[in-house]
Amino acid sequence: MLTNYQNHQPSKRRTNRPLSPLMMSIRLYTQAICIQNSKLPTASAKLPYLLQAATLAALGAYSTAALAEDKPSVELAPVVVTASAFEPQAGDMATATSVITQSQIMQQGRSTLGDALANEPGVNSDTFGQGATRPIIRGQTAPRVQVAQNGMLVQDASQISPDHQVSVPVLGAKQIEVIKGSSALMYGGGAIGGVVNVVDDTIPSEPMHDTVSGQFGLIGQQATDGYLGYAQLNGQLNDNWQWTGRFQKTDLDDVKVPKSRYDKVKNSWYKQDNASVGFAYVNELDYVGFSYQRQDSDYGLPFHVHNHCQPDEHRINRLTCGLDEHEHGTHEHHDHDHEEHGHEEHGHTEHEHGHDEHEEHEHDHEEHGHGHEEHEHEHEEHDHDEHEHHHEHGELPYVKLKSDVYQIQTEHLVPLTGIDKLATKFSYTDYQHDEIDEGVVGTTFKNKAFGATVQATHATHQVSNLGYMKGIIGVDYANSKFSAEGLEAYLPKTKRNQVGTYIIERLTPTYSGAQINDAGRLGAQSSKTQQDHLGHNHGNNTLPTDSTAAKLAKQGKDLWYVQFGGRQDIQKIEDMDNNISKSDNAHSLSLEAGRYLTPTTQVSARVSHSERLPASQELYANGAHLATNTWERGNLQLDKESTDGIELSLRYDNNKNFDLSTSVFYNDTEDYIYAKTQDLVTEGESKGFRLVDYHQSDAKHYGGEIKARYYLNDYISIGGFSDIAIIELKDKQLGSKYAPRLAAPRVGGDITAQFNQFDVVLSGYHRYKQDKVADFEHTTPSYNMLDAKVTYHSAGAHDYTAFLQVSNLLNDLAYNHSSYLVEHMPLAERSFNAGITYRF
């Protein structure tokens, strides 16, 4: 499953209407994305145009005549975004937002967070084997993307490196929320890229009416010869006490890949056990919940290079490599490498000619491969062969991870003047993972972290004749002690303290519109209190007489809203080994507004100023990091990032047969922090090893997403989407201006048919060739991904859902440019997957 389109039920059809200039411009936007690269692989060159046609069909269907008379629409429960301060519905935010539901998560069959989100518009994944995948939002990943579980930031070691797993269970989650952009002030100025919030029942969150209820699911995958499973039980001890228990298990073998001499990616296996138990006490005014969660994960590290390289003593931006134990030659790497790349021995001007040299290098590379696609195939075989050579003398490296997380959450309705509710959240994490090579623990990473948040929701009050205002004031605190010991201790022991304060206010024309959509917990009581208030006199609360406002009022919506907020952060990071510390503060501001032009069309805008303080690895890293094949060097002179951004969104839904949403964004950043590659080993056992420095440069970041769905009738619908994100650096020393590992644009869509209890979905996308590459990167070829799926929903007393899916139907050889292992970790081959979920 690629998008959430197929879970949207068919609704009414609409009558014929001419295509508007706005729709015409959206059509042209999608066409521009599709024709960016005119050179397509001959094997499946027609698929991008078919996908484009599906997208344009959904967009252009706005002007198509209805196929039959209107029929009653199917009402769906609103999807609430709990990660946002006011818990709005997904379509009522200025910032582009995605919500992946529980059924979608289950039918995707993904056990890691990055993979579960990789097919959402505007979201990708920096895959590192099967065990570690982090989400990328609009080209940004950790530490600019924050991950939360039930609203509390996850404090593991995933922000340090892409080979470190995001330790949040995915399978069985109620929903996963993605807020793109910098509007989520509750999560700190570091969330410039966005926020991902995994909502689950680790702590019981909704009133339960049965003594015992639950669900379980099981999925089998052919491409990994593995399975994923989960089980959950819920219940109540009495009228006030609730409990829940969850268990998740994953067992996946090495990934099978297509069109390669080697049928598997060596050492890409993944095993995980995750269990949690939680209790909650609820009465009319109070909620107290607590939980314990334990995760154990083991996963292989593909292409883990044994290298003999380090920065040169005299030429600080060069690597010096020792004699290659497994090569017959006697030349040191740096002599050959400097000759190949034309580096000046005592200068620092290598990047002035880097672009031309890179093109020549790519040209030579293609000549040796006798064509782009053949080259990739041949290169993959060489990589596998080289990988075998590295580890033929011992056990392959893998990670053994364990994480213990304790959480407490409280809510209290306060019958005091000016305050409606107080909420607190506390978490403690004890995290450790060992990187084991040749059967011996080489490096141990540990993180012990404490987090706390206190929020006060103030009462709604009238602001002159402008409207009604509701808001949240909050304080959060985080303390973490991180250590790395062993061969890859490229980071010293660090201690981080961070304190943040924030305020977020929302102004609407009516009293009810200003309220917080408090889903679950004390939500029922809060809603009753709000309804009681609605019967009182709150001043001039009469609805506008124009038809748009009146129609919106019937839907429980306001004609307009304005939301603004600010945040102040203070951070101190200490290098405990070298007795060095760096303290700084940052502030962030956000203003957004939305208005309905008609009852079916909403426009919104957001402007923001966000500041991000440097992370510990950006400041203090110094050493070899073999998983990513880099020697990383931090920079104590780094200043905070400062980003000014704007985002414009349009949503259209005629509540009959067509809906569309599109967003465009532009960010201008001063002192953007990035990992700058200074040198690269090009031959020998250490081939691919890089020297990386953390630098700063001004940057611009822009792009957008679009998605649409058209319902041909009550049973068949067509959906389409497209996305693009580009980051350009202004560092004049670079040969290429683009940031590393940018995902290429893509265009996709699906055709969904629903017959009785069956759903049939054919979905896919085309990823364009990525030639907007950073220095020392290579162009990644385009590919097509096509899936087919049949789902059965039970109609009897037994509530279950079963599905059969064929993924990568075309068996395309595909590479993820956003991955550190792009050349060594292709996407999986054609795979038959099946699963079932049973609820009771």
PDB file of C-alpha atoms in Angstrom, residues 369-592:
ATOM      1  CA  GLY A 369      29.284  -0.519 -17.169  1.00  0.00           C
ATOM      2  CA  HIS A 370      28.267  -0.420 -20.867  1.00  0.00           C
ATOM      3  CA  GLY A 371      25.119   1.524 -20.058  1.00  0.00           C
ATOM      4  CA  HIS A 372      23.521   2.888 -16.957  1.00  0.00           C
ATOM      5  CA  GLU A 373      21.347  -0.031 -15.976  1.00  0.00           C
ATOM      6  CA  GLU A 374      23.986  -2.639 -16.778  1.00  0.00           C
ATOM      7  CA  HIS A 375      26.512  -0.634 -14.794  1.00  0.00           C
ATOM      8  CA  GLU A 376      24.314  -0.669 -11.718  1.00  0.00           C
ATOM      9  CA  HIS A 377      23.857  -4.424 -12.050  1.00  0.00           C
ATOM     10  CA  GLU A 378      27.563  -5.015 -12.464  1.00  0.00           C
ATOM     11  CA  HIS A 379      28.405  -2.615  -9.653  1.00  0.00           C
ATOM     12  CA  GLU A 380      26.042  -4.415  -7.307  1.00  0.00           C
ATOM     13  CA  GLU A 381      27.717  -7.741  -8.056  1.00  0.00           C
ATOM     14  CA  HIS A 382      31.099  -6.197  -7.330  1.00  0.00           C
ATOM     15  CA  ASP A 383      29.843  -4.790  -4.049  1.00  0.00           C
ATOM     16  CA  HIS A 384      28.513  -8.136  -2.922  1.00  0.00           C
ATOM     17  CA  ASP A 385      31.773  -9.793  -3.899  1.00  0.00           C
ATOM     18  CA  GLU A 386      33.740  -7.163  -2.038  1.00  0.00           C
ATOM     19  CA  HIS A 387      31.466  -7.535   0.970  1.00  0.00           C
ATOM     20  CA  GLU A 388      32.100 -11.271   1.050  1.00  0.00           C
ATOM     21  CA  HIS A 389      35.830 -10.554   0.861  1.00  0.00           C
ATOM     22  CA  HIS A 390      35.721  -8.249   3.864  1.00  0.00           C
ATOM     23  CA  HIS A 391      34.112 -10.743   6.189  1.00  0.00           C
ATOM     24  CA  GLU A 392      35.207 -14.131   4.978  1.00  0.00           C
ATOM     25  CA  HIS A 393      37.442 -14.383   8.033  1.00  0.00           C
ATOM     26  CA  GLY A 394      34.790 -13.946  10.759  1.00  0.00           C
ATOM     27  CA  GLU A 395      31.192 -13.475  11.845  1.00  0.00           C
ATOM     28  CA  LEU A 396      29.348 -10.610  10.175  1.00  0.00           C
ATOM     29  CA  PRO A 397      28.659  -7.511  12.319  1.00  0.00           C
ATOM     30  CA  TYR A 398      25.270  -6.917  13.908  1.00  0.00           C
ATOM     31  CA  VAL A 399      23.545  -4.771  16.530  1.00  0.00           C
ATOM     32  CA  LYS A 400      22.071  -6.094  19.764  1.00  0.00           C
ATOM     33  CA  LEU A 401      19.725  -3.482  21.213  1.00  0.00           C
ATOM     34  CA  LYS A 402      17.632  -3.254  24.338  1.00  0.00           C
ATOM     35  CA  SER A 403      15.530  -0.372  25.551  1.00  0.00           C
ATOM     36  CA  ASP A 404      13.439   0.075  28.710  1.00  0.00           C
ATOM     37  CA  VAL A 405      10.967   2.958  28.725  1.00  0.00           C
ATOM     38  CA  TYR A 406       8.822   4.080  31.681  1.00  0.00           C
ATOM     39  CA  GLN A 407       6.060   6.660  31.188  1.00  0.00           C
ATOM     40  CA  ILE A 408       3.578   8.481  33.426  1.00  0.00           C
ATOM     41  CA  GLN A 409       0.851  10.764  32.100  1.00  0.00           C
ATOM     42  CA  THR A 410      -1.770  12.733  34.000  1.00  0.00           C
ATOM     43  CA  GLU A 411      -4.648  15.060  33.185  1.00  0.00           C
ATOM     44  CA  HIS A 412      -6.751  17.059  35.630  1.00  0.00           C
ATOM     45  CA  LEU A 413      -9.775  19.192  34.870  1.00  0.00           C
ATOM     46  CA  VAL A 414      -9.336  22.303  37.019  1.00  0.00           C
ATOM     47  CA  PRO A 415     -12.498  24.141  38.030  1.00  0.00           C
ATOM     48  CA  LEU A 416     -10.555  27.373  38.480  1.00  0.00           C
ATOM     49  CA  THR A 417     -11.026  30.725  36.822  1.00  0.00           C
ATOM     50  CA  GLY A 418      -8.832  30.941  33.765  1.00  0.00           C
ATOM     51  CA  ILE A 419      -7.603  27.286  33.700  1.00  0.00           C
ATOM     52  CA  ASP A 420      -9.536  24.397  32.166  1.00  0.00           C
ATOM     53  CA  LYS A 421      -6.999  21.563  32.375  1.00  0.00           C
ATOM     54  CA  LEU A 422      -3.529  20.655  33.605  1.00  0.00           C
ATOM     55  CA  ALA A 423      -1.589  17.849  31.927  1.00  0.00           C
ATOM     56  CA  THR A 424       1.795  16.311  32.704  1.00  0.00           C
ATOM     57  CA  LYS A 425       3.977  13.702  30.981  1.00  0.00           C
ATOM     58  CA  PHE A 426       7.103  12.032  32.338  1.00  0.00           C
ATOM     59  CA  SER A 427       9.381   9.472  30.749  1.00  0.00           C
ATOM     60  CA  TYR A 428      12.596   7.671  31.628  1.00  0.00           C
ATOM     61  CA  THR A 429      14.605   5.711  29.041  1.00  0.00           C
ATOM     62  CA  ASP A 430      17.406   3.243  29.672  1.00  0.00           C
ATOM     63  CA  TYR A 431      18.843   2.466  26.243  1.00  0.00           C
ATOM     64  CA  GLN A 432      21.833   0.370  25.189  1.00  0.00           C
ATOM     65  CA  HIS A 433      22.999  -1.206  22.004  1.00  0.00           C
ATOM     66  CA  ASP A 434      26.110  -3.242  21.302  1.00  0.00           C
ATOM     67  CA  GLU A 435      27.708  -3.432  17.865  1.00  0.00           C
ATOM     68  CA  ILE A 436      29.153  -6.922  17.615  1.00  0.00           C
ATOM     69  CA  ASP A 437      31.808  -7.781  15.014  1.00  0.00           C
ATOM     70  CA  GLU A 438      33.357 -11.228  14.579  1.00  0.00           C
ATOM     71  CA  GLY A 439      31.489 -12.382  17.682  1.00  0.00           C
ATOM     72  CA  VAL A 440      32.989  -9.696  19.937  1.00  0.00           C
ATOM     73  CA  VAL A 441      31.365  -6.509  21.236  1.00  0.00           C
ATOM     74  CA  GLY A 442      33.241  -3.768  19.428  1.00  0.00           C
ATOM     75  CA  THR A 443      31.296  -0.706  20.581  1.00  0.00           C
ATOM     76  CA  THR A 444      28.614  -0.068  23.182  1.00  0.00           C
ATOM     77  CA  PHE A 445      26.258   2.920  22.987  1.00  0.00           C
ATOM     78  CA  LYS A 446      24.243   3.901  26.056  1.00  0.00           C
ATOM     79  CA  ASN A 447      21.720   6.626  26.716  1.00  0.00           C
ATOM     80  CA  LYS A 448      19.922   7.287  29.993  1.00  0.00           C
ATOM     81  CA  ALA A 449      17.368  10.030  29.508  1.00  0.00           C
ATOM     82  CA  PHE A 450      14.610  11.744  31.465  1.00  0.00           C
ATOM     83  CA  GLY A 451      11.892  13.942  30.000  1.00  0.00           C
ATOM     84  CA  ALA A 452       9.033  15.944  31.484  1.00  0.00           C
ATOM     85  CA  THR A 453       6.284  18.184  30.123  1.00  0.00           C
ATOM     86  CA  VAL A 454       3.716  20.322  31.946  1.00  0.00           C
ATOM     87  CA  GLN A 455       0.852  21.947  30.018  1.00  0.00           C
ATOM     88  CA  ALA A 456      -1.915  24.282  31.144  1.00  0.00           C
ATOM     89  CA  THR A 457      -4.944  24.843  28.916  1.00  0.00           C
ATOM     90  CA  HIS A 458      -6.470  28.208  29.642  1.00  0.00           C
ATOM     91  CA  ALA A 459     -10.179  28.916  29.441  1.00  0.00           C
ATOM     92  CA  THR A 460     -11.733  30.255  26.272  1.00  0.00           C
ATOM     93  CA  HIS A 461     -12.296  33.990  26.353  1.00  0.00           C
ATOM     94  CA  GLN A 462     -13.713  36.550  23.997  1.00  0.00           C
ATOM     95  CA  VAL A 463     -11.274  38.955  22.348  1.00  0.00           C
ATOM     96  CA  SER A 464     -13.247  42.122  21.724  1.00  0.00           C
ATOM     97  CA  ASN A 465     -15.370  41.580  18.618  1.00  0.00           C
ATOM     98  CA  LEU A 466     -12.682  39.540  16.855  1.00  0.00           C
ATOM     99  CA  GLY A 467     -13.715  36.132  18.153  1.00  0.00           C
ATOM    100  CA  TYR A 468     -12.810  33.592  20.818  1.00  0.00           C
ATOM    101  CA  MET A 469      -9.370  32.467  21.895  1.00  0.00           C
ATOM    102  CA  LYS A 470      -8.144  29.214  23.385  1.00  0.00           C
ATOM    103  CA  GLY A 471      -4.522  28.397  24.182  1.00  0.00           C
ATOM    104  CA  ILE A 472      -1.877  26.217  25.800  1.00  0.00           C
ATOM    105  CA  ILE A 473       1.099  27.242  27.900  1.00  0.00           C
ATOM    106  CA  GLY A 474       3.781  24.618  28.418  1.00  0.00           C
ATOM    107  CA  VAL A 475       7.206  23.862  29.857  1.00  0.00           C
ATOM    108  CA  ASP A 476       9.335  20.850  28.947  1.00  0.00           C
ATOM    109  CA  TYR A 477      12.622  19.537  30.276  1.00  0.00           C
ATOM    110  CA  ALA A 478      15.030  16.915  28.912  1.00  0.00           C
ATOM    111  CA  ASN A 479      18.167  15.467  30.442  1.00  0.00           C
ATOM    112  CA  SER A 480      20.273  12.770  28.810  1.00  0.00           C
ATOM    113  CA  LYS A 481      23.617  11.094  29.483  1.00  0.00           C
ATOM    114  CA  PHE A 482      25.092   9.477  26.383  1.00  0.00           C
ATOM    115  CA  SER A 483      28.235   7.354  26.109  1.00  0.00           C
ATOM    116  CA  ALA A 484      30.042   5.369  23.420  1.00  0.00           C
ATOM    117  CA  GLU A 485      32.821   2.962  24.371  1.00  0.00           C
ATOM    118  CA  GLY A 486      34.943   0.769  22.113  1.00  0.00           C
ATOM    119  CA  LEU A 487      36.234   0.679  18.561  1.00  0.00           C
ATOM    120  CA  GLU A 488      33.663   3.149  17.171  1.00  0.00           C
ATOM    121  CA  ALA A 489      33.570   5.561  20.099  1.00  0.00           C
ATOM    122  CA  TYR A 490      33.559   8.511  17.727  1.00  0.00           C
ATOM    123  CA  LEU A 491      31.546  10.498  20.282  1.00  0.00           C
ATOM    124  CA  PRO A 492      32.724  11.312  23.814  1.00  0.00           C
ATOM    125  CA  LYS A 493      30.538  10.954  26.870  1.00  0.00           C
ATOM    126  CA  THR A 494      28.069  13.806  26.713  1.00  0.00           C
ATOM    127  CA  LYS A 495      25.474  15.274  29.028  1.00  0.00           C
ATOM    128  CA  ARG A 496      22.633  17.343  27.625  1.00  0.00           C
ATOM    129  CA  ASN A 497      20.192  19.569  29.491  1.00  0.00           C
ATOM    130  CA  GLN A 498      17.400  21.381  27.676  1.00  0.00           C
ATOM    131  CA  VAL A 499      14.549  23.540  28.973  1.00  0.00           C
ATOM    132  CA  GLY A 500      11.817  24.894  26.711  1.00  0.00           C
ATOM    133  CA  THR A 501       8.807  27.121  27.299  1.00  0.00           C
ATOM    134  CA  TYR A 502       6.074  27.729  24.756  1.00  0.00           C
ATOM    135  CA  ILE A 503       2.656  29.292  24.234  1.00  0.00           C
ATOM    136  CA  ILE A 504       0.214  28.506  21.414  1.00  0.00           C
ATOM    137  CA  GLU A 505      -3.056  30.399  20.873  1.00  0.00           C
ATOM    138  CA  ARG A 506      -5.949  29.859  18.478  1.00  0.00           C
ATOM    139  CA  LEU A 507      -8.524  32.496  17.507  1.00  0.00           C
ATOM    140  CA  THR A 508     -11.826  31.609  15.806  1.00  0.00           C
ATOM    141  CA  PRO A 509     -15.074  33.514  15.184  1.00  0.00           C
ATOM    142  CA  THR A 510     -17.187  31.178  17.377  1.00  0.00           C
ATOM    143  CA  TYR A 511     -16.815  29.809  20.875  1.00  0.00           C
ATOM    144  CA  SER A 512     -17.000  26.148  19.855  1.00  0.00           C
ATOM    145  CA  GLY A 513     -14.373  26.566  17.150  1.00  0.00           C
ATOM    146  CA  ALA A 514     -11.766  27.652  19.683  1.00  0.00           C
ATOM    147  CA  GLN A 515     -12.073  24.462  21.719  1.00  0.00           C
ATOM    148  CA  ILE A 516      -9.466  21.724  21.849  1.00  0.00           C
ATOM    149  CA  ASN A 517     -10.646  18.510  20.224  1.00  0.00           C
ATOM    150  CA  ASP A 518      -9.617  16.386  23.209  1.00  0.00           C
ATOM    151  CA  ALA A 519      -9.669  12.831  21.870  1.00  0.00           C
ATOM    152  CA  GLY A 520      -9.992  10.124  24.548  1.00  0.00           C
ATOM    153  CA  ARG A 521      -9.073  10.165  28.239  1.00  0.00           C
ATOM    154  CA  LEU A 522     -10.952  13.117  29.698  1.00  0.00           C
ATOM    155  CA  GLY A 523     -12.296  14.078  26.294  1.00  0.00           C
ATOM    156  CA  ALA A 524     -15.843  12.989  27.036  1.00  0.00           C
ATOM    157  CA  GLN A 525     -15.943  15.089  30.196  1.00  0.00           C
ATOM    158  CA  SER A 526     -14.263  18.032  28.440  1.00  0.00           C
ATOM    159  CA  SER A 527     -16.809  17.893  25.636  1.00  0.00           C
ATOM    160  CA  LYS A 528     -19.665  17.886  28.133  1.00  0.00           C
ATOM    161  CA  THR A 529     -18.172  20.930  29.841  1.00  0.00           C
ATOM    162  CA  GLN A 530     -17.866  22.695  26.510  1.00  0.00           C
ATOM    163  CA  GLN A 531     -21.477  21.911  25.644  1.00  0.00           C
ATOM    164  CA  ASP A 532     -22.568  23.335  28.977  1.00  0.00           C
ATOM    165  CA  HIS A 533     -20.691  26.537  28.170  1.00  0.00           C
ATOM    166  CA  LEU A 534     -22.398  26.758  24.801  1.00  0.00           C
ATOM    167  CA  GLY A 535     -25.718  27.301  26.575  1.00  0.00           C
ATOM    168  CA  HIS A 536     -24.424  30.394  28.342  1.00  0.00           C
ATOM    169  CA  ASN A 537     -24.265  33.915  26.983  1.00  0.00           C
ATOM    170  CA  HIS A 538     -20.776  34.578  25.607  1.00  0.00           C
ATOM    171  CA  GLY A 539     -21.537  37.840  23.921  1.00  0.00           C
ATOM    172  CA  ASN A 540     -22.261  38.261  20.248  1.00  0.00           C
ATOM    173  CA  ASN A 541     -22.074  34.632  19.085  1.00  0.00           C
ATOM    174  CA  THR A 542     -24.529  34.769  16.210  1.00  0.00           C
ATOM    175  CA  LEU A 543     -23.364  33.120  13.032  1.00  0.00           C
ATOM    176  CA  PRO A 544     -22.686  35.234   9.959  1.00  0.00           C
ATOM    177  CA  THR A 545     -25.608  35.265   7.588  1.00  0.00           C
ATOM    178  CA  ASP A 546     -23.657  34.413   4.441  1.00  0.00           C
ATOM    179  CA  SER A 547     -24.235  30.939   3.057  1.00  0.00           C
ATOM    180  CA  THR A 548     -20.648  29.698   3.423  1.00  0.00           C
ATOM    181  CA  ALA A 549     -20.521  30.316   7.187  1.00  0.00           C
ATOM    182  CA  ALA A 550     -23.972  28.836   7.683  1.00  0.00           C
ATOM    183  CA  LYS A 551     -23.113  25.664   5.764  1.00  0.00           C
ATOM    184  CA  LEU A 552     -19.840  25.295   7.641  1.00  0.00           C
ATOM    185  CA  ALA A 553     -21.606  25.726  10.975  1.00  0.00           C
ATOM    186  CA  LYS A 554     -23.763  22.689  10.181  1.00  0.00           C
ATOM    187  CA  GLN A 555     -20.526  20.721   9.734  1.00  0.00           C
ATOM    188  CA  GLY A 556     -19.096  22.010  13.013  1.00  0.00           C
ATOM    189  CA  LYS A 557     -16.490  24.147  11.214  1.00  0.00           C
ATOM    190  CA  ASP A 558     -15.529  27.812  11.366  1.00  0.00           C
ATOM    191  CA  LEU A 559     -15.187  30.176   8.456  1.00  0.00           C
ATOM    192  CA  TRP A 560     -11.628  31.080   9.488  1.00  0.00           C
ATOM    193  CA  TYR A 561      -9.008  30.618  12.173  1.00  0.00           C
ATOM    194  CA  VAL A 562      -5.735  32.252  13.205  1.00  0.00           C
ATOM    195  CA  GLN A 563      -3.121  30.403  15.265  1.00  0.00           C
ATOM    196  CA  PHE A 564       0.117  31.793  16.598  1.00  0.00           C
ATOM    197  CA  GLY A 565       2.782  30.699  19.053  1.00  0.00           C
ATOM    198  CA  GLY A 566       6.291  31.128  20.330  1.00  0.00           C
ATOM    199  CA  ARG A 567       8.946  29.007  21.998  1.00  0.00           C
ATOM    200  CA  GLN A 568      12.179  29.656  23.872  1.00  0.00           C
ATOM    201  CA  ASP A 569      14.817  26.926  24.323  1.00  0.00           C
ATOM    202  CA  ILE A 570      17.915  26.854  26.516  1.00  0.00           C
ATOM    203  CA  GLN A 571      20.417  24.051  25.932  1.00  0.00           C
ATOM    204  CA  LYS A 572      23.712  22.984  27.457  1.00  0.00           C
ATOM    205  CA  ILE A 573      25.769  20.076  26.056  1.00  0.00           C
ATOM    206  CA  GLU A 574      28.874  18.958  27.973  1.00  0.00           C
ATOM    207  CA  ASP A 575      31.759  16.838  26.697  1.00  0.00           C
ATOM    208  CA  MET A 576      32.417  14.903  29.907  1.00  0.00           C
ATOM    209  CA  ASP A 577      35.659  13.317  28.645  1.00  0.00           C
ATOM    210  CA  ASN A 578      37.358  16.603  27.757  1.00  0.00           C
ATOM    211  CA  ASN A 579      35.581  18.921  30.224  1.00  0.00           C
ATOM    212  CA  ILE A 580      34.149  21.116  27.429  1.00  0.00           C
ATOM    213  CA  SER A 581      30.644  22.556  27.348  1.00  0.00           C
ATOM    214  CA  LYS A 582      28.589  24.661  24.977  1.00  0.00           C
ATOM    215  CA  SER A 583      25.486  26.588  26.036  1.00  0.00           C
ATOM    216  CA  ASP A 584      23.095  28.550  23.885  1.00  0.00           C
ATOM    217  CA  ASN A 585      19.480  29.552  23.536  1.00  0.00           C
ATOM    218  CA  ALA A 586      17.072  29.693  20.613  1.00  0.00           C
ATOM    219  CA  HIS A 587      13.602  30.990  19.904  1.00  0.00           C
ATOM    220  CA  SER A 588      10.936  30.065  17.392  1.00  0.00           C
ATOM    221  CA  LEU A 589       7.780  31.865  16.214  1.00  0.00           C
ATOM    222  CA  SER A 590       4.910  30.659  14.057  1.00  0.00           C
ATOM    223  CA  LEU A 591       1.804  32.302  12.608  1.00  0.00           C
ATOM    224  CA  GLU A 592      -0.759  30.447  10.531  1.00  0.00           C
TER     225      GLU A 592
END
